[in-house]
Amino acid sequence: MPMLTQTYKQPHLHDEWTAIYRDNALQQTFNSELLNRVLSCLQLSPETLFLDAGCGRGDHAIRLVERGYHGVGIDMSATVLHRAKKLDVAVNRTEKARIDFVQGCLKTLPFANDSFDFVHCRGVLMHIPDWKAALRDLCRVLKPNGSILIMENNDRSIETKLLRLARVVMKSHSEAKETDGGVEFWSVSNAQPFLVRVAKVESLTALIQECGISPISVLSGGFFDIGKIPFLWARNLAIEFNRFYSAANLPALLSSGIAILGHKPESDHARNAKVA
């Protein structure tokens, strides 16, 4: 199975993702609203050290810094990390010391066990063939009493069911492969293999539980995936609906995007030591 390392180092991919998911002001508003919902569920302390895994241009990491936390953003692309550092300087000139950007792979994170209070991984595992190894390493670096956010596409969503139906009657440029982690769609991007996985929520949840993390909530990360909508006016309508759907706490498992929140309990020994 290809590693896809060269694929995700291509600048044009990050340009496309940025144009759709970052440069739209309405989507940025929704991103901030969703992060606020996540943080209200987790109740992080002011001293929280976070890891933004697969940070890309750094938007989510910078958003966490703006809320008073400090941490690390990691990505395999040196090009996109350069952009993240420039964006951080432009947005948070007085907060530069609150975030570091590191080049690395999620499957072999260059951090010790129990390093971070909060692990944030949004829309990244879906592009990693060995997602299980990556998720296990994210759980490894999470401290006891820490929290994790995993945001992925959802194979039980209405949008996915419609997509499956459309593929029956229409020609597709990608190859679909059923796996225990969900449906993988393989295509080619600039002569390089490209993967998008629509995840099985139960597989994600089972693996984090195997790693000692207790799921605490599942939130809607967006009823529609705006990346599948070609026209800006329609995309903006979809974002407004996503905002309404999320704010109204409507069923998350009907959404294209789902956010799984988990907590890593302290060991009995650590709890007893605190009491003593």
Short mmCIF file of C-alpha atoms in Angstrom, two decimals:
data_model
loop_
_atom_site.label_atom_id
_atom_site.label_comp_id
_atom_site.label_asym_id
_atom_site.label_seq_id
_atom_site.Cartn_x
_atom_site.Cartn_y
_atom_site.Cartn_z
CA MET A 1 0.00 0.00 0.00
CA PRO A 2 1.52 3.38 -0.97
CA MET A 3 2.64 5.69 1.83
CA LEU A 4 1.45 8.80 -0.07
CA THR A 5 4.27 10.86 1.42
CA GLN A 6 5.03 12.56 -1.88
CA THR A 7 1.32 13.12 -2.55
CA TYR A 8 0.76 15.25 0.52
CA LYS A 9 3.93 17.26 0.00
CA GLN A 10 2.46 18.67 -3.23
CA PRO A 11 1.70 22.40 -2.77
CA HIS A 12 -1.26 22.35 -5.15
CA LEU A 13 -3.21 20.02 -2.84
CA HIS A 14 -2.84 22.41 0.06
CA ASP A 15 -3.80 25.29 -2.23
CA GLU A 16 -7.05 23.49 -3.10
CA TRP A 17 -7.85 22.66 0.52
CA THR A 18 -7.08 26.22 1.57
CA ALA A 19 -9.32 27.71 -1.12
CA ILE A 20 -12.28 25.55 -0.07
CA TYR A 21 -11.93 25.14 3.69
CA ARG A 22 -9.80 28.08 4.86
CA ASP A 23 -10.24 31.15 2.67
CA ASN A 24 -14.04 31.19 2.89
CA ALA A 25 -14.93 33.67 5.67
CA LEU A 26 -18.24 31.94 6.39
CA GLN A 27 -16.51 28.58 6.79
CA GLN A 28 -13.97 30.18 9.11
CA THR A 29 -16.86 31.42 11.25
CA PHE A 30 -18.26 27.89 11.40
CA ASN A 31 -14.81 26.51 12.25
CA SER A 32 -14.60 28.89 15.21
CA GLU A 33 -18.13 28.03 16.36
CA LEU A 34 -17.39 24.32 16.16
CA LEU A 35 -14.15 24.70 18.11
CA ASN A 36 -16.04 26.63 20.80
CA ARG A 37 -18.52 23.76 21.08
CA VAL A 38 -15.67 21.27 21.40
CA LEU A 39 -13.91 23.33 24.08
CA SER A 40 -17.15 23.77 26.03
CA CYS A 41 -17.47 19.97 26.16
CA LEU A 42 -13.85 19.39 27.19
CA GLN A 43 -13.31 22.19 29.74
CA LEU A 44 -9.56 22.42 29.15
CA SER A 45 -7.37 24.17 31.70
CA PRO A 46 -5.54 27.41 30.81
CA GLU A 47 -2.22 25.52 30.98
CA THR A 48 -3.29 23.08 28.26
CA LEU A 49 -0.54 21.98 25.86
CA PHE A 50 -2.08 20.89 22.57
CA LEU A 51 -0.96 18.95 19.50
CA ASP A 52 -2.57 19.86 16.18
CA ALA A 53 -1.86 16.70 14.16
CA GLY A 54 -1.75 17.29 10.42
CA CYS A 55 -1.90 21.02 11.01
CA GLY A 56 -1.56 22.13 7.37
CA ARG A 57 -1.44 25.90 7.14
CA GLY A 58 -1.99 26.16 10.88
CA ASP A 59 -5.48 27.70 11.00
CA HIS A 60 -6.79 25.42 13.75
CA ALA A 61 -3.59 25.62 15.80
CA ILE A 62 -3.65 29.41 15.61
CA ARG A 63 -7.31 29.39 16.61
CA LEU A 64 -6.36 27.43 19.75
CA VAL A 65 -3.57 29.90 20.52
CA GLU A 66 -6.04 32.76 20.22
CA ARG A 67 -8.09 31.07 22.95
CA GLY A 68 -5.15 31.12 25.33
CA TYR A 69 -3.58 27.68 24.85
CA HIS A 70 -0.10 26.80 23.63
CA GLY A 71 1.17 23.84 21.69
CA VAL A 72 2.63 22.22 18.59
CA GLY A 73 1.45 21.82 15.02
CA ILE A 74 2.88 18.89 13.05
CA ASP A 75 2.68 18.14 9.33
CA MET A 76 4.77 16.16 6.85
CA SER A 77 4.92 18.99 4.29
CA ALA A 78 7.76 21.47 4.75
CA THR A 79 6.08 23.80 2.26
CA VAL A 80 2.83 24.05 4.17
CA LEU A 81 4.66 24.42 7.51
CA HIS A 82 6.50 27.42 6.08
CA ARG A 83 3.11 28.92 5.29
CA ALA A 84 1.90 28.11 8.81
CA LYS A 85 4.80 29.96 10.37
CA LYS A 86 4.18 33.00 8.18
CA LEU A 87 0.46 32.96 9.03
CA ASP A 88 1.23 32.64 12.74
CA VAL A 89 3.51 35.67 12.63
CA ALA A 90 0.92 37.67 10.67
CA VAL A 91 -1.99 36.79 12.98
CA ASN A 92 -0.37 36.39 16.39
CA ARG A 93 2.62 38.72 16.41
CA THR A 94 2.62 38.92 20.21
CA GLU A 95 1.94 35.20 20.69
CA LYS A 96 4.70 33.64 18.58
CA ALA A 97 6.20 31.79 21.53
CA ARG A 98 2.91 29.95 22.15
CA ILE A 99 3.15 27.62 19.15
CA ASP A 100 5.85 25.59 17.42
CA PHE A 101 5.57 23.92 14.03
CA VAL A 102 7.34 20.59 13.49
CA GLN A 103 7.75 18.43 10.41
CA GLY A 104 6.88 14.79 10.99
CA CYS A 105 4.62 11.79 10.35
CA LEU A 106 1.56 10.97 12.44
CA LYS A 107 2.46 7.25 12.46
CA THR A 108 5.79 7.93 14.16
CA LEU A 109 5.30 11.12 16.17
CA PRO A 110 8.59 12.58 17.48
CA PHE A 111 7.20 13.04 21.00
CA ALA A 112 7.42 11.07 24.22
CA ASN A 113 4.49 9.21 25.73
CA ASP A 114 2.01 11.40 27.64
CA SER A 115 3.22 14.69 26.13
CA PHE A 116 0.01 16.63 25.42
CA ASP A 117 -3.14 17.61 27.30
CA PHE A 118 -5.21 17.92 24.11
CA VAL A 119 -4.76 16.20 20.74
CA HIS A 120 -6.60 17.80 17.83
CA CYS A 121 -6.77 15.87 14.54
CA ARG A 122 -9.23 17.26 12.02
CA GLY A 123 -9.75 15.69 8.60
CA VAL A 124 -6.34 14.01 8.50
CA LEU A 125 -6.71 10.28 9.22
CA MET A 126 -8.94 9.99 6.15
CA HIS A 127 -5.86 10.54 3.98
CA ILE A 128 -3.59 8.03 5.77
CA PRO A 129 -3.62 4.41 4.53
CA ASP A 130 -2.51 2.97 7.91
CA TRP A 131 -4.91 5.10 9.96
CA LYS A 132 -4.79 2.66 12.86
CA ALA A 133 -1.06 3.18 13.41
CA ALA A 134 -1.52 6.95 13.24
CA LEU A 135 -4.44 6.97 15.69
CA ARG A 136 -2.59 4.71 18.13
CA ASP A 137 0.33 7.13 18.14
CA LEU A 138 -1.98 10.08 18.72
CA CYS A 139 -3.39 8.24 21.73
CA ARG A 140 0.13 7.38 22.92
CA VAL A 141 1.22 11.03 23.20
CA LEU A 142 -1.96 12.06 25.05
CA LYS A 143 -1.48 12.57 28.78
CA PRO A 144 -3.66 10.81 31.35
CA ASN A 145 -6.62 13.09 32.07
CA GLY A 146 -6.13 14.55 28.57
CA SER A 147 -8.68 14.99 25.78
CA ILE A 148 -8.71 14.12 22.10
CA LEU A 149 -10.71 15.33 19.09
CA ILE A 150 -10.87 13.15 15.98
CA MET A 151 -12.85 14.67 13.11
CA GLU A 152 -13.50 12.50 10.05
CA ASN A 153 -15.98 11.79 7.28
CA ASN A 154 -18.86 9.52 8.27
CA ASP A 155 -19.96 6.44 6.33
CA ARG A 156 -23.42 6.51 7.96
CA SER A 157 -24.25 10.02 6.75
CA ILE A 158 -27.05 10.80 4.34
CA GLU A 159 -24.52 12.35 1.95
CA THR A 160 -22.48 9.12 1.84
CA LYS A 161 -25.58 7.03 1.12
CA LEU A 162 -26.44 9.35 -1.78
CA LEU A 163 -22.86 9.18 -3.03
CA ARG A 164 -22.97 5.39 -3.05
CA LEU A 165 -26.21 5.49 -5.03
CA ALA A 166 -24.75 7.96 -7.53
CA ARG A 167 -21.73 5.73 -8.14
CA VAL A 168 -24.05 2.92 -9.22
CA VAL A 169 -25.41 4.94 -12.14
CA MET A 170 -22.59 7.39 -12.90
CA LYS A 171 -18.97 6.97 -13.95
CA SER A 172 -16.47 7.86 -11.24
CA HIS A 173 -12.83 8.91 -11.42
CA SER A 174 -11.98 7.12 -8.17
CA GLU A 175 -11.84 3.47 -7.14
CA ALA A 176 -13.88 2.52 -4.07
CA LYS A 177 -12.53 -0.08 -1.67
CA GLU A 178 -14.41 -1.45 1.35
CA THR A 179 -12.23 -1.79 4.46
CA ASP A 180 -12.78 -2.37 8.15
CA GLY A 181 -12.14 1.34 8.70
CA GLY A 182 -14.67 2.52 6.10
CA VAL A 183 -14.86 3.09 2.37
CA GLU A 184 -11.60 4.19 0.77
CA PHE A 185 -11.73 6.21 -2.44
CA TRP A 186 -8.47 6.04 -4.37
CA SER A 187 -7.69 8.41 -7.22
CA VAL A 188 -4.70 10.17 -8.79
CA SER A 189 -3.57 13.73 -8.04
CA ASN A 190 -0.86 15.18 -10.28
CA ALA A 191 0.39 11.65 -11.11
CA GLN A 192 0.42 10.67 -7.42
CA PRO A 193 -2.03 8.33 -5.61
CA PHE A 194 -4.59 10.10 -3.46
CA LEU A 195 -6.83 8.68 -0.72
CA VAL A 196 -10.02 9.85 0.95
CA ARG A 197 -11.62 7.51 3.49
CA VAL A 198 -15.21 7.77 4.68
CA ALA A 199 -14.80 6.31 8.13
CA LYS A 200 -16.81 3.86 10.16
CA VAL A 201 -17.48 5.70 13.40
CA GLU A 202 -17.58 2.44 15.35
CA SER A 203 -14.09 1.52 14.10
CA LEU A 204 -12.64 4.83 15.24
CA THR A 205 -14.38 4.56 18.59
CA ALA A 206 -13.29 0.95 19.12
CA LEU A 207 -9.65 1.79 18.47
CA ILE A 208 -9.45 4.74 20.84
CA GLN A 209 -11.10 2.56 23.51
CA GLU A 210 -8.46 -0.09 22.83
CA CYS A 211 -5.89 2.63 23.52
CA GLY A 212 -7.46 3.42 26.90
CA ILE A 213 -9.52 6.44 25.85
CA SER A 214 -13.19 6.79 26.73
CA PRO A 215 -15.47 8.37 24.08
CA ILE A 216 -17.48 11.17 25.68
CA SER A 217 -19.36 12.81 22.81
CA VAL A 218 -19.96 12.84 19.05
CA LEU A 219 -20.70 16.21 17.43
CA SER A 220 -21.71 17.17 13.92
CA GLY A 221 -18.78 18.57 12.00
CA GLY A 222 -20.99 19.63 9.12
CA PHE A 223 -24.03 18.02 7.54
CA PHE A 224 -22.59 18.70 4.06
CA ASP A 225 -19.00 18.35 2.89
CA ILE A 226 -18.56 21.69 1.14
CA GLY A 227 -15.64 20.30 -0.85
CA LYS A 228 -18.14 18.38 -2.97
CA ILE A 229 -20.04 21.57 -3.90
CA PRO A 230 -18.55 23.38 -6.93
CA PHE A 231 -20.40 26.71 -6.84
CA LEU A 232 -19.59 29.35 -4.21
CA TRP A 233 -23.21 30.46 -3.70
CA ALA A 234 -24.30 26.85 -3.11
CA ARG A 235 -21.30 26.23 -0.90
CA ASN A 236 -22.22 29.21 1.27
CA LEU A 237 -25.79 27.96 1.60
CA ALA A 238 -24.42 24.59 2.70
CA ILE A 239 -22.19 26.27 5.29
CA GLU A 240 -25.16 28.19 6.70
CA PHE A 241 -27.09 24.92 6.98
CA ASN A 242 -24.07 23.27 8.63
CA ARG A 243 -23.98 26.07 11.20
CA PHE A 244 -27.69 25.67 11.93
CA TYR A 245 -27.46 21.87 12.12
CA SER A 246 -24.50 21.98 14.52
CA ALA A 247 -25.95 24.71 16.76
CA ALA A 248 -29.28 22.89 16.99
CA ASN A 249 -27.57 19.68 18.21
CA LEU A 250 -29.29 17.63 15.52
CA PRO A 251 -28.20 13.97 15.09
CA ALA A 252 -24.46 13.95 14.45
CA LEU A 253 -24.44 10.54 12.80
CA LEU A 254 -26.49 11.86 9.86
CA SER A 255 -23.75 14.40 9.11
CA SER A 256 -21.01 14.11 6.52
CA GLY A 257 -18.46 15.19 9.13
CA ILE A 258 -18.36 13.87 12.69
CA ALA A 259 -16.23 14.97 15.62
CA ILE A 260 -15.44 12.27 18.18
CA LEU A 261 -14.38 13.57 21.58
CA GLY A 262 -12.55 11.32 24.03
CA HIS A 263 -10.93 11.45 27.46
CA LYS A 264 -7.95 9.46 28.71
CA PRO A 265 -8.56 8.55 32.36
CA GLU A 266 -5.83 8.70 34.95
CA SER A 267 -4.59 5.42 36.32
CA ASP A 268 -5.80 4.34 39.75
CA HIS A 269 -2.22 4.73 41.01
CA ALA A 270 -2.03 8.37 39.84
CA ARG A 271 -5.41 9.19 41.39
CA ASN A 272 -4.46 7.62 44.69
CA ALA A 273 -1.16 9.51 44.71
CA LYS A 274 -3.01 12.81 44.31
CA VAL A 275 -5.35 11.99 47.18
CA ALA A 276 -2.43 11.02 49.41
#
